[in-house]
XYZ file of C-alpha atoms in Angstrom:
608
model
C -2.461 14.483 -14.243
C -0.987 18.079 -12.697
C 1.662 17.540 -14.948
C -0.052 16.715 -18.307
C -2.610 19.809 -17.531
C 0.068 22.677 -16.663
C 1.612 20.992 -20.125
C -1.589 21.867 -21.970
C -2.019 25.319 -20.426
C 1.395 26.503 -21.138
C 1.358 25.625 -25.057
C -1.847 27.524 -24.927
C -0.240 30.661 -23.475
C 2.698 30.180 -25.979
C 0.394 30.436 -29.054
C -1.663 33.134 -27.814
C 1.506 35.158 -27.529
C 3.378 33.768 -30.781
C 0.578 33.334 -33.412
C -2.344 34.742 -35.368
C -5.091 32.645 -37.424
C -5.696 31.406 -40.452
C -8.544 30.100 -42.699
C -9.004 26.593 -41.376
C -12.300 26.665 -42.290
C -11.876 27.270 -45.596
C -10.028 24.101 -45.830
C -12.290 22.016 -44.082
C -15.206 23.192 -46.569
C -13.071 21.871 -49.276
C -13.148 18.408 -47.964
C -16.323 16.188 -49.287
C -16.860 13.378 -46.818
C -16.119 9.878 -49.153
C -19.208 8.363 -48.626
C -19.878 6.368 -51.815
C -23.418 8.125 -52.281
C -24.161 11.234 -50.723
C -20.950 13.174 -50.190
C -20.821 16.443 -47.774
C -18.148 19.018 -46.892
C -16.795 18.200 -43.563
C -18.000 21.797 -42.243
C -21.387 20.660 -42.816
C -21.545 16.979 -41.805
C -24.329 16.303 -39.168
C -22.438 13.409 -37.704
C -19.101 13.380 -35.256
C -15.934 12.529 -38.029
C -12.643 13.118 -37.542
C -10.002 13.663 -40.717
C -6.264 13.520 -40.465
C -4.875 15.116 -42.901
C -1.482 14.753 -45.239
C 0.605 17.229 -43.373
C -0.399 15.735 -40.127
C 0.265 12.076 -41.225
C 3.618 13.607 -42.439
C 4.164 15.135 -38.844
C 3.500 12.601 -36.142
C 5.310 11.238 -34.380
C 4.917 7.308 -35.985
C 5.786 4.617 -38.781
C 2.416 3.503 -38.726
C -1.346 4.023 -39.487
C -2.108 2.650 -36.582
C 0.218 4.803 -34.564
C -1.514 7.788 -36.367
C -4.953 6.919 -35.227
C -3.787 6.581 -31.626
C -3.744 10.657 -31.714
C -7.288 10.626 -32.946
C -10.036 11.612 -30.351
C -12.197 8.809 -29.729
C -10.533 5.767 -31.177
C -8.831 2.884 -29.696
C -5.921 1.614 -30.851
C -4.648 -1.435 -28.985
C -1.178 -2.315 -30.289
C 0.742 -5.489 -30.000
C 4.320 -4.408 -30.932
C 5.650 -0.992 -32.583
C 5.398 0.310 -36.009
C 1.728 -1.207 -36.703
C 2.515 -5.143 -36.786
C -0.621 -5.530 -35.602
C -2.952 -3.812 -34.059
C -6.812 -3.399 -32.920
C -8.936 -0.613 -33.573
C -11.786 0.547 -31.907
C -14.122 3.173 -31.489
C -16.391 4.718 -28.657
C -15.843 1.419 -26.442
C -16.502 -1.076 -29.300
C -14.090 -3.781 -29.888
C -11.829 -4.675 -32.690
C -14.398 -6.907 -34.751
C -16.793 -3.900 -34.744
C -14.943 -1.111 -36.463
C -14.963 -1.653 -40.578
C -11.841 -0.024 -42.568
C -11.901 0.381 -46.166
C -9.859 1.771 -48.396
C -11.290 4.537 -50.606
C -14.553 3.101 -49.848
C -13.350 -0.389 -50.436
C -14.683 -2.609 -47.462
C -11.458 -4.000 -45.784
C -13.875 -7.290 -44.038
C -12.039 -10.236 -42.607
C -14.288 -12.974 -42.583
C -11.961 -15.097 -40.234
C -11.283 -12.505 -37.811
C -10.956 -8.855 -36.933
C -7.590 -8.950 -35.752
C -6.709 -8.557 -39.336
C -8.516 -5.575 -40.036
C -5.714 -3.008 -40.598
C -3.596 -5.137 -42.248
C -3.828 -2.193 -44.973
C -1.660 -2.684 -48.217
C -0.630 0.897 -49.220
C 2.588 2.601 -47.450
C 1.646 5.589 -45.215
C 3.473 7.982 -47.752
C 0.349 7.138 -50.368
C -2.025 8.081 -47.862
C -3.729 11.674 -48.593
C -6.041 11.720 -45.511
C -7.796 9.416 -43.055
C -11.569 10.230 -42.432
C -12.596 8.644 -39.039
C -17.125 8.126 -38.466
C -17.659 7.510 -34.725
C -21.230 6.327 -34.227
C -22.756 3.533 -36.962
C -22.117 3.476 -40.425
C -24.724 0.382 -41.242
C -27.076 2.998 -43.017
C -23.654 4.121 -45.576
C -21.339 1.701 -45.438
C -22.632 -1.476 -44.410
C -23.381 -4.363 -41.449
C -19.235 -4.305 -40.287
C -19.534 -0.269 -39.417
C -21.122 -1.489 -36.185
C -19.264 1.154 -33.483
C -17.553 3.463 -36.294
C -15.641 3.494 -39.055
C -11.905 4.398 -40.662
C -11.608 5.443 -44.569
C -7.782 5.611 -45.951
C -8.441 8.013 -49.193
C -5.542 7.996 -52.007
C -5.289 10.517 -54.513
C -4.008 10.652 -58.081
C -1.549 13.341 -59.226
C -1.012 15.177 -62.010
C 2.638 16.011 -61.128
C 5.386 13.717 -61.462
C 7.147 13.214 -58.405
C 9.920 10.681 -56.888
C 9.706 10.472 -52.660
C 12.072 8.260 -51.401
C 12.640 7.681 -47.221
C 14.997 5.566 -45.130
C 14.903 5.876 -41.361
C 16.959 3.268 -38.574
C 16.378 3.209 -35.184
C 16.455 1.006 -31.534
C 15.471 -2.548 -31.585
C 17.607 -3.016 -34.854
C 14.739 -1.190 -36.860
C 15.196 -0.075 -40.539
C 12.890 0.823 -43.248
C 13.065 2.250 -47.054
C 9.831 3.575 -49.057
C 9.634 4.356 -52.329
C 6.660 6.370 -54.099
C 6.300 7.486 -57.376
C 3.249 9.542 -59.319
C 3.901 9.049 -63.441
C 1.282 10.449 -65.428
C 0.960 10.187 -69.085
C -1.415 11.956 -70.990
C -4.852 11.433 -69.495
C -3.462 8.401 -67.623
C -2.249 8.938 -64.001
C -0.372 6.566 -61.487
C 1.280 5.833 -58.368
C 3.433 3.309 -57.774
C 5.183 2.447 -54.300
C 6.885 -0.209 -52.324
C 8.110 -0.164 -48.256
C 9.997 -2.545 -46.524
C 10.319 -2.440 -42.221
C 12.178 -5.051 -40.331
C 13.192 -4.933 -36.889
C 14.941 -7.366 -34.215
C 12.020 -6.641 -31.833
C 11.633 -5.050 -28.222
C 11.893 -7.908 -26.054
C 12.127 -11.668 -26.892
C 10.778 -13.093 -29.641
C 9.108 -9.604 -30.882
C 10.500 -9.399 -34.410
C 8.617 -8.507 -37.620
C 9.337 -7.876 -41.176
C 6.679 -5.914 -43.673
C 6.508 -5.380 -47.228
C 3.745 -3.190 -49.384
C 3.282 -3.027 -52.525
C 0.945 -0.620 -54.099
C -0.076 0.385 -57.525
C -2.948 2.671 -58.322
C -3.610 3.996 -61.948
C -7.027 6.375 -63.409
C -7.977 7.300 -66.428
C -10.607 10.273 -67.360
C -11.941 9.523 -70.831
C -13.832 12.865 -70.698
C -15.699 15.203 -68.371
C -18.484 12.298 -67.915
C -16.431 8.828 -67.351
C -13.342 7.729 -65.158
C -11.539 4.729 -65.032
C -9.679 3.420 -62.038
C -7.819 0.470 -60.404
C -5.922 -0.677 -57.489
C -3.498 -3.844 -56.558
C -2.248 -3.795 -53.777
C 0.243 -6.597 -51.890
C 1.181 -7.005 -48.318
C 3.680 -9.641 -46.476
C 4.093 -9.278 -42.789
C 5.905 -12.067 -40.259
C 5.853 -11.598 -36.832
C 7.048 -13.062 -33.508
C 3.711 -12.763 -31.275
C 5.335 -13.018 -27.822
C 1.939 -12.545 -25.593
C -0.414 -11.441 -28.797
C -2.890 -13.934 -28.146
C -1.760 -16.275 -24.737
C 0.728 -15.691 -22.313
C 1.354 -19.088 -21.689
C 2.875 -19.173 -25.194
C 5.963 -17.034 -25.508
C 7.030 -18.581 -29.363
C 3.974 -17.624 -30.918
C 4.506 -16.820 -34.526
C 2.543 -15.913 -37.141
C 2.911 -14.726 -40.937
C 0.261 -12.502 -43.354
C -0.304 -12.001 -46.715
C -3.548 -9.407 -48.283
C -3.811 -9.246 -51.658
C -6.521 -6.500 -52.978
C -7.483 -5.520 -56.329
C -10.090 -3.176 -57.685
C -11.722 -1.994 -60.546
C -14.194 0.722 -61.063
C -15.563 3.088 -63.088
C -17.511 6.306 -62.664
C -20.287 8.358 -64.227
C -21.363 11.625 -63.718
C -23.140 14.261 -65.634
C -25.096 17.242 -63.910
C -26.553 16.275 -61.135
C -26.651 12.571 -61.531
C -23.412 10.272 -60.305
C -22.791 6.721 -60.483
C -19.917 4.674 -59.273
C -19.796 0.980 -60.120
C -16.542 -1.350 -58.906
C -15.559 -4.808 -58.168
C -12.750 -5.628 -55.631
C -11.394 -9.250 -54.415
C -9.540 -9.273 -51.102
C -7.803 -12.569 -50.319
C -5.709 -12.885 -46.736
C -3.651 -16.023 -46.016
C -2.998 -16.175 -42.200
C -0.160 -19.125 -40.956
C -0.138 -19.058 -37.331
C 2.061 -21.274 -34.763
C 1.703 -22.075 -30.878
C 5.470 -22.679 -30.974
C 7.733 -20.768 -33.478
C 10.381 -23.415 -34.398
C 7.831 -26.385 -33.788
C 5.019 -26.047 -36.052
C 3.781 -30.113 -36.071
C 2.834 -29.248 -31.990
C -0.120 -27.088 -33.022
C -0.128 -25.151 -36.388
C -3.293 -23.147 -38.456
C -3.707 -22.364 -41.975
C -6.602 -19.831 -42.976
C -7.032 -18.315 -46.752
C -9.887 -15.827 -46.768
C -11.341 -14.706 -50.124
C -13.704 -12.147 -50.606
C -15.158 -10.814 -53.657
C -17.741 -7.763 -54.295
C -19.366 -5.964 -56.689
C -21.439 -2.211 -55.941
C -23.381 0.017 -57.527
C -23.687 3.686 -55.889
C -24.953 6.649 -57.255
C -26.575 10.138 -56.422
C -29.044 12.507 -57.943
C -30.228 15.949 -57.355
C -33.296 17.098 -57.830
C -35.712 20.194 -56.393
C -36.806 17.563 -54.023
C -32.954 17.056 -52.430
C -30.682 14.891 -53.214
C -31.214 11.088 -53.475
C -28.635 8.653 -52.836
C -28.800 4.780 -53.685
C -26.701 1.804 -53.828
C -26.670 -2.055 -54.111
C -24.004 -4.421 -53.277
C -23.230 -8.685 -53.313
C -20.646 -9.839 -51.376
C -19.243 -13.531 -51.454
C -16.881 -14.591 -48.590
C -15.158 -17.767 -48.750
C -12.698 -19.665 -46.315
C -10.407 -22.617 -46.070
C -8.775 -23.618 -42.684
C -7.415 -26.820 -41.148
C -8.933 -25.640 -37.769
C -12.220 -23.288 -38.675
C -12.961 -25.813 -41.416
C -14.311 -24.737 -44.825
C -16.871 -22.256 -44.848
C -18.333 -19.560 -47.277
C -21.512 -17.174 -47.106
C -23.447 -14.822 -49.594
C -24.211 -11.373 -48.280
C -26.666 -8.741 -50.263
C -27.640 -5.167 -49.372
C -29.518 -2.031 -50.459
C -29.207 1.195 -49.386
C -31.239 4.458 -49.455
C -31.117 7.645 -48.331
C -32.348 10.824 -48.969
C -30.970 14.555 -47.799
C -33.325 17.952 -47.679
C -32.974 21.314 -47.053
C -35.605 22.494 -44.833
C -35.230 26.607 -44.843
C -31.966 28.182 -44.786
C -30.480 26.732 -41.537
C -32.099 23.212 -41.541
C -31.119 20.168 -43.036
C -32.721 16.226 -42.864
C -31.019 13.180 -44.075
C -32.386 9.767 -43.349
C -31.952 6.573 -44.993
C -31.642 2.642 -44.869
C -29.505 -0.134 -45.452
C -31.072 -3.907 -45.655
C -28.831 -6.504 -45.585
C -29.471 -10.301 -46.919
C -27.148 -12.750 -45.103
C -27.417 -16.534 -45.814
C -28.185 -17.282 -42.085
C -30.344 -14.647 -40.422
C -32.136 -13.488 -43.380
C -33.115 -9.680 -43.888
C -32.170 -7.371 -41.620
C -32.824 -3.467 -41.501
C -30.849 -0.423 -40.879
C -32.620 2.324 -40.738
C -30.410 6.031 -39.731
C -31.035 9.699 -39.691
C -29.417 13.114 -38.878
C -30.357 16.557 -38.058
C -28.032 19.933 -38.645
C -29.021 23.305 -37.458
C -26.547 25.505 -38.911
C -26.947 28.193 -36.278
C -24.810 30.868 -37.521
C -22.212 30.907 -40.149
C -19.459 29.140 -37.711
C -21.537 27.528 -35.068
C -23.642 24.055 -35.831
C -25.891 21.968 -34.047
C -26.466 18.336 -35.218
C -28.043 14.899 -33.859
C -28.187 11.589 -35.312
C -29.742 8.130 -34.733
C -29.211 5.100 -36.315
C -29.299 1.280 -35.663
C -26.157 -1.057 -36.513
C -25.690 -4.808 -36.907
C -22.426 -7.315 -36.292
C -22.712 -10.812 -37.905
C -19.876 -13.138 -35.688
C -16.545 -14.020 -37.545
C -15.442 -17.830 -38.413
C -13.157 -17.481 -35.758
C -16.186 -16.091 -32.867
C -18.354 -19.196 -34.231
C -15.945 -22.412 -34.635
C -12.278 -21.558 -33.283
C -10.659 -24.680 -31.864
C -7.302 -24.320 -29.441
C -6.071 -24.637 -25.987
C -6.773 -21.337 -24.592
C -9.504 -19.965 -27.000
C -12.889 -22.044 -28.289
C -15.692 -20.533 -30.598
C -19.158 -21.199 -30.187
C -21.410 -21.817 -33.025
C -24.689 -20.721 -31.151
C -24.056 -17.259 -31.193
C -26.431 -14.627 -32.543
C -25.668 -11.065 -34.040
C -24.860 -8.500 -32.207
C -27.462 -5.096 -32.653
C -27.602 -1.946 -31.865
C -29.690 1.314 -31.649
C -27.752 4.346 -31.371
C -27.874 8.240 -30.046
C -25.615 11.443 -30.560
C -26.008 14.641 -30.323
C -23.186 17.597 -30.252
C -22.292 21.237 -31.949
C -19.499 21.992 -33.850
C -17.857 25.138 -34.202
C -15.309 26.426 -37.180
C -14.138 30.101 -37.737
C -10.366 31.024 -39.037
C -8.340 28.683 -37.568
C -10.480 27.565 -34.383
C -12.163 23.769 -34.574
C -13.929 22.959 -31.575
C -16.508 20.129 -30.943
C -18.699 18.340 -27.681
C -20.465 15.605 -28.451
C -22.863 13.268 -26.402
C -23.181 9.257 -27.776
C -24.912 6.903 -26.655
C -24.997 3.032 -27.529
C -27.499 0.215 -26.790
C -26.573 -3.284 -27.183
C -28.634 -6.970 -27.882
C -26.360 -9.903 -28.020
C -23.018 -8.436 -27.591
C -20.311 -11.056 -28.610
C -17.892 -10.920 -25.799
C -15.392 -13.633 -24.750
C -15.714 -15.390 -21.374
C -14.225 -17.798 -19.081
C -15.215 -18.856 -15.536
C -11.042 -18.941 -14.339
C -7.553 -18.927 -15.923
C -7.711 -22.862 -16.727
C -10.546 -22.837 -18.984
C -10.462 -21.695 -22.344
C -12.269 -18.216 -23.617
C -15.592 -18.787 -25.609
C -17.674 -15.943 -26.411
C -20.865 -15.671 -25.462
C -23.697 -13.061 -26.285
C -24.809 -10.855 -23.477
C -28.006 -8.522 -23.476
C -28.927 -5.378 -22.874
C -25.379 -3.873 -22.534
C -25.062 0.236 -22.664
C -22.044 2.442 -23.831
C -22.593 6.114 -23.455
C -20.078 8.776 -23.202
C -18.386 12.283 -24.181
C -15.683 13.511 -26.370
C -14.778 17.118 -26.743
C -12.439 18.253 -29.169
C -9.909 21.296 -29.874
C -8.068 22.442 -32.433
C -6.249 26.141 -33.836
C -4.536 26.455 -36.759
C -1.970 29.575 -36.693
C -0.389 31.603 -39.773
C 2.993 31.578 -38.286
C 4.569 35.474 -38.813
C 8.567 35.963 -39.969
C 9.327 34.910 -35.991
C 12.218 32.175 -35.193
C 9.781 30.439 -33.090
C 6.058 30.028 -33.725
C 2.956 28.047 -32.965
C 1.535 26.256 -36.375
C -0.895 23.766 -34.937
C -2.559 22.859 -31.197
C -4.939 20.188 -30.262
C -6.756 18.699 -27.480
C -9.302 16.671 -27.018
C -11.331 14.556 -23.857
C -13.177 11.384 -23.998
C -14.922 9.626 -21.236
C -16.904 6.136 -22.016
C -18.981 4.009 -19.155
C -20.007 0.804 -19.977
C -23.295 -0.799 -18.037
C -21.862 -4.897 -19.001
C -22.180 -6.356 -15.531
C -21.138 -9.995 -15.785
C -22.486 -12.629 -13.438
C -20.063 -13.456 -10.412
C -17.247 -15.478 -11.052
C -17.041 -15.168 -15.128
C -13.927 -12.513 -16.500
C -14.454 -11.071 -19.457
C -12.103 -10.116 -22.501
C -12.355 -7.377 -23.616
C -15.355 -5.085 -23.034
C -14.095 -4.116 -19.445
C -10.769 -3.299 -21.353
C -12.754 -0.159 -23.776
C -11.605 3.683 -23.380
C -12.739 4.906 -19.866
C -10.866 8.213 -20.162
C -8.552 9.515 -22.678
C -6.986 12.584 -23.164
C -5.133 13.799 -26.068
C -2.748 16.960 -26.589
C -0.386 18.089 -29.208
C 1.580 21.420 -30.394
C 3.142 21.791 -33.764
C 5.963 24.723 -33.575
C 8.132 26.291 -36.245
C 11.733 26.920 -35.666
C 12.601 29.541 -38.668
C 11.706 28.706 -42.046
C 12.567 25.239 -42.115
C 12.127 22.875 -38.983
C 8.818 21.922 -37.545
C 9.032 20.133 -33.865
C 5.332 18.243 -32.900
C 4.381 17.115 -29.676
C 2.042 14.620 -28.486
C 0.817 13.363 -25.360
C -1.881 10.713 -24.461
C -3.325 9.907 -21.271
C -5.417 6.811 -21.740
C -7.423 5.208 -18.700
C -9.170 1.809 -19.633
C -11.639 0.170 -17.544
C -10.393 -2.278 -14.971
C -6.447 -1.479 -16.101
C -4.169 0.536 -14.756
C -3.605 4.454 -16.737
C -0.343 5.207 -18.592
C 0.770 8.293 -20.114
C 3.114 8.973 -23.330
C 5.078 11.716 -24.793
C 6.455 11.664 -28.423
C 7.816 14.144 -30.148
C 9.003 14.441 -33.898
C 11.518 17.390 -35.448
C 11.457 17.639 -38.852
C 14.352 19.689 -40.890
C 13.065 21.010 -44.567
C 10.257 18.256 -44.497
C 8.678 19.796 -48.023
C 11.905 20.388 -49.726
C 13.893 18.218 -51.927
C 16.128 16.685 -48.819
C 14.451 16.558 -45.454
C 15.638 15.337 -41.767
C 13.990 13.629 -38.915
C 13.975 12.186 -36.134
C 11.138 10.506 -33.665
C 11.491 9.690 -29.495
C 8.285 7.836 -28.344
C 7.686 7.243 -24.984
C 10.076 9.913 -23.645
C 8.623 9.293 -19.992
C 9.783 5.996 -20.532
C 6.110 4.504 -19.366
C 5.341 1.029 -18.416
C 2.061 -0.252 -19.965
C 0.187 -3.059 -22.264
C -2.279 -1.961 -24.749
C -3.204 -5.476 -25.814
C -2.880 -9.089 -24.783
C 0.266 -9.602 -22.536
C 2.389 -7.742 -25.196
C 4.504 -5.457 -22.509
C 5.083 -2.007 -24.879
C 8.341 -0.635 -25.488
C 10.148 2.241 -23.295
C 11.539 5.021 -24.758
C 12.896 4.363 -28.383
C 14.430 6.828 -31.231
C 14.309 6.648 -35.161
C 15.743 8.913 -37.260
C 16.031 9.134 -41.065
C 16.363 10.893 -44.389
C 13.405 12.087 -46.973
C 14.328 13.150 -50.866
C 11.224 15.026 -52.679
C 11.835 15.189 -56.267
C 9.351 16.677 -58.682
């Protein structure tokens, strides 16, 4: 901890003396929350979010989405293997089944089972920004955004443009993307494609991924736009400790299909946004790799939506409403065959109360075929204090409806059980924000209180985990956050970017004697998060990262990556990535033991 501290305290004495400000705020006023209803500059948000933006994706240290959000303050990303094969996400102690990701507002929900949550179809070099709610999202995005949510936004250029990237590294790994923007006329388009492979970090760790992505819009006029999405994704995996230990050939194989149409309408102060979107995920999964007759599973998911959301100002504020259907549908040799109607309504309204005050509050009711109506009701409070300093709070109550695999899940280490009851929630934050030139800095306090948490049990290591619902289970914690921004001067070596952040979560789940638990004991206790981008002349950018992460009842780790980039915006670019420098031993998830240090390297070509 000395170490990672004096680390932090001399890049801060480096940019003080190498740096001067610039208009980060300015930027972050320029992004509008995507909220599907009610969208609000960042600066200005009442609630704790978190964006990543292009150049940062482009920066860190990763091949992954999921190795980008393991720099975000807050969030939880529990990887089994490198470059994303899979992974868990969660946020502010909740698990993996209670964090929703869409994809420009597109709900990303697994029926089957969380695990396949950020199985995300679009290559990373697609992806404009990532907007990250901690705290519930039930009251704007729906009954999945129990613990938080993760939106991966797209954009449509009117440039034409060619990327192409190849990197190799240890472990036998390789990749190529390919992404293209071709607009015609009024029409724009992106097309892309990205292959990884690698041999794997220890036995039976390999993986190969494909995406396929293809995005096109159309703006008839100033009033109406056209859009759609298909998107493809093919990922095989040995799962060495992913699931069971006792299992070393696990093996399983993915493919998520999306497609989306929508269209929007706006004119004044009045918006509307109507799409449909299917999402279909075929999951083949083996206890033994090159026996699949001694215990095999087949699950195709289906999902298909339709929503309505719109907005409209008036002297009164401005209204935002919305209605959604949602059919999910599965077939599965061992969860059986299964499908469920879900309906919801949401409403929400947003005043200005003076000059410095401002109100939203709203609800989302949800129809599901077994439990009925339920009701989410949220609001949030911003006291804009002085032109960079802001005070906010927020309640809200949020709502998790168990997966197939929580309810009927039949093998020799895991069991569902089809008794269980939703999980609910009422939740608390409060926190300040400031944002002036290039200085971000945020404390929050949360606060979460559970009915019926799902969590999976067993009494000892010869019985099989079944989850069971437990009551009256708290989360509560802080996060601070830091960030500067520099205007580097005509220096060889500057300061561009610095960040650091703190988390600390306690949870109250005290399970009776003799019964282990999964994975609530295993949330964020502390975590602590620092980076420095720095310029070397006009042309190379060098970013540093470092994570201390603490879980409850596991032992802490820390990691140091680092990324160099040579000419990264110009028509050839250089890099090359180190993870793990400290060569660290640790486990995020499962038994899956993490690689030690490892290199990639590669080549970028920007042509416009």
């Amino acid at each position: 901890m000395r170490l990672q501290f004096s680390l932090i305290i001399l890049l801060l004495s480096f940019g003080k003396v190498y740096s001067q400000q610039d208009s980060l705020s300015q930027e972050l006023d320029e992004i509008l929350i995507q909220e599907n209803r009610i969208q609000i500059p960042f600066s200005k948000q009442s609630r704790n979010i978190s964006v990543v933006t292009k150049p940062q994706l482009e920066t860190t240290p990763a091949r992954s989405l999921q190795e980008v959000l393991t720099f975000v303050p807050g969030v939880d990303v529990r990887q089994r293997g490198v470059s994303g094969v899979q992974a868990d996400v969660g946020i502010r102690g909740g698990s993996f089944n209670q964090t929703l990701m869409l994809l420009n507002g597109i709900k990303l929900t697994d029926p089957q089972t969380g695990h396949h949550m950020m199985n995300i179809p679009v290559p990373m070099i697609n992806i404009d920004r990532v907007e990250v709610l901690k705290g519930p999202g039930a009251r704007i995005f729906g009954q999945n955004a129990y613990a938080g949510a993760v939106n991966v936004i797209t954009e449509l250029s009117d440039q034409k443009s060619l990327r192409l990237q190849g990197y190799a590294g240890d472990f036998g790994m390789k990749g190529l993307t390919m992404a293209a923007s071709l607009p015609t006329g009024k029409y724009r388009q992106n097309i892309s494609a990205s292959y990884d492979d690698s041999n794997g970090h220890w036995y039976n760790s390999d993986y190969q991924v494909t995406n396929l992505f293809y995005e096109g819009g159309l703006e008839l006029n100033e009033h109406h736009e056209f859009r759609g999405m298909l998107a493809y994704a093919d990922r095989s995996f040995g799962a060495n400790g992913f699931y069971t230990s006792a299992f070393p050939d696990q093996w399983e194989s993915l493919q998520t299909t999306l497609g989306a149409l929508s269209h929007r309408y706006s004119k004044n102060a009045f918006n509307l946004l109507s799409r449909v979107y299917w999402r279909q995920n075929k999951d083949e999964y083996r206890l033994r790799r090159n026996e699949p007759e001694f215990f095999q599973n087949f699950h195709t998911s289906n999902t298909y939506a339709a929503e309505i959301n719109g907005s409209i100002e008036s002297k009164l504020g401005k209204t935002g409403f919305g209605l959604e259907i949602r059919e999910e549908r599965l077939e599965s040799n061992n969860l059986g065959n299964r499908d469920r109607t879900l309906g919801g309504l949401f409403l929400e309204h947003l005043i200005q109360l003076g000059d410095k005050v401002d109100f939203r509050a709203g609800v989302y009711s949800n129809y599901f075929d077994d439990w009925g109506w339920k009701h989410f009701p949220g609001a949030e409070l911003g006291f804009q204090a002085s032109e960079f300093l802001r005070f906010y709070s927020s309640i809200g109550n949020s709502f998790r409806i168990p997966t197939y695999t929580d309810l009927y899940y039949v093998g020799p280490t895991n069991i569902g059980n089809a008794d269980l009851l939703p999980e609910e929630a009422g939740n608390f934050e409060i926190g300040s924000k400031w944002i002036k030139g290039g200085l971000f800095a945020e404390l929050v306090y949360f606060q979460r209180n559970t009915d019926n948490l799902i969590e999976w049990t067993r009494t000892d290591s010869e019985t099989p985990w079944q989850p069971q619902n437990f009551n009256a289970v708290k989360f509560e914690g802080i996060e601070f956050a830091l960030s500067y921004r520099f205007q580097p001067k005509n220096q060889l070596l500057f300061l561009k970017e610095f960040q650091f952040s703190y988390n600390y979560i306690d949870a109250s789940l005290n399970p009776q004697e003799g019964i282990e638990t999964r994975y609530a004991l295993t949330a964020l206790r502390n975590q602590i998060i620092g980076g420095a981008l720095i310029g070397v002349g006009k042309k190379i950018e060098w970013n540093t990262k470092m994570r201390h992460t603490e879980r409850m009842s596991l032992d802490p780790y820390f990691l140091l990556d680092m990324r160099v980039d040579y000419n990264r915006a110009g028509k050839v670019g250089l890099f090359t990535e180190i993870s793990n420098i400290t060569n660290a031993d640790y486990i995020e998830a499962g038994t899956v033991q993490m690689p030690g240090r490892w290199f990639r390297a590669g080549v970028m070509v920007n042509l416009e």
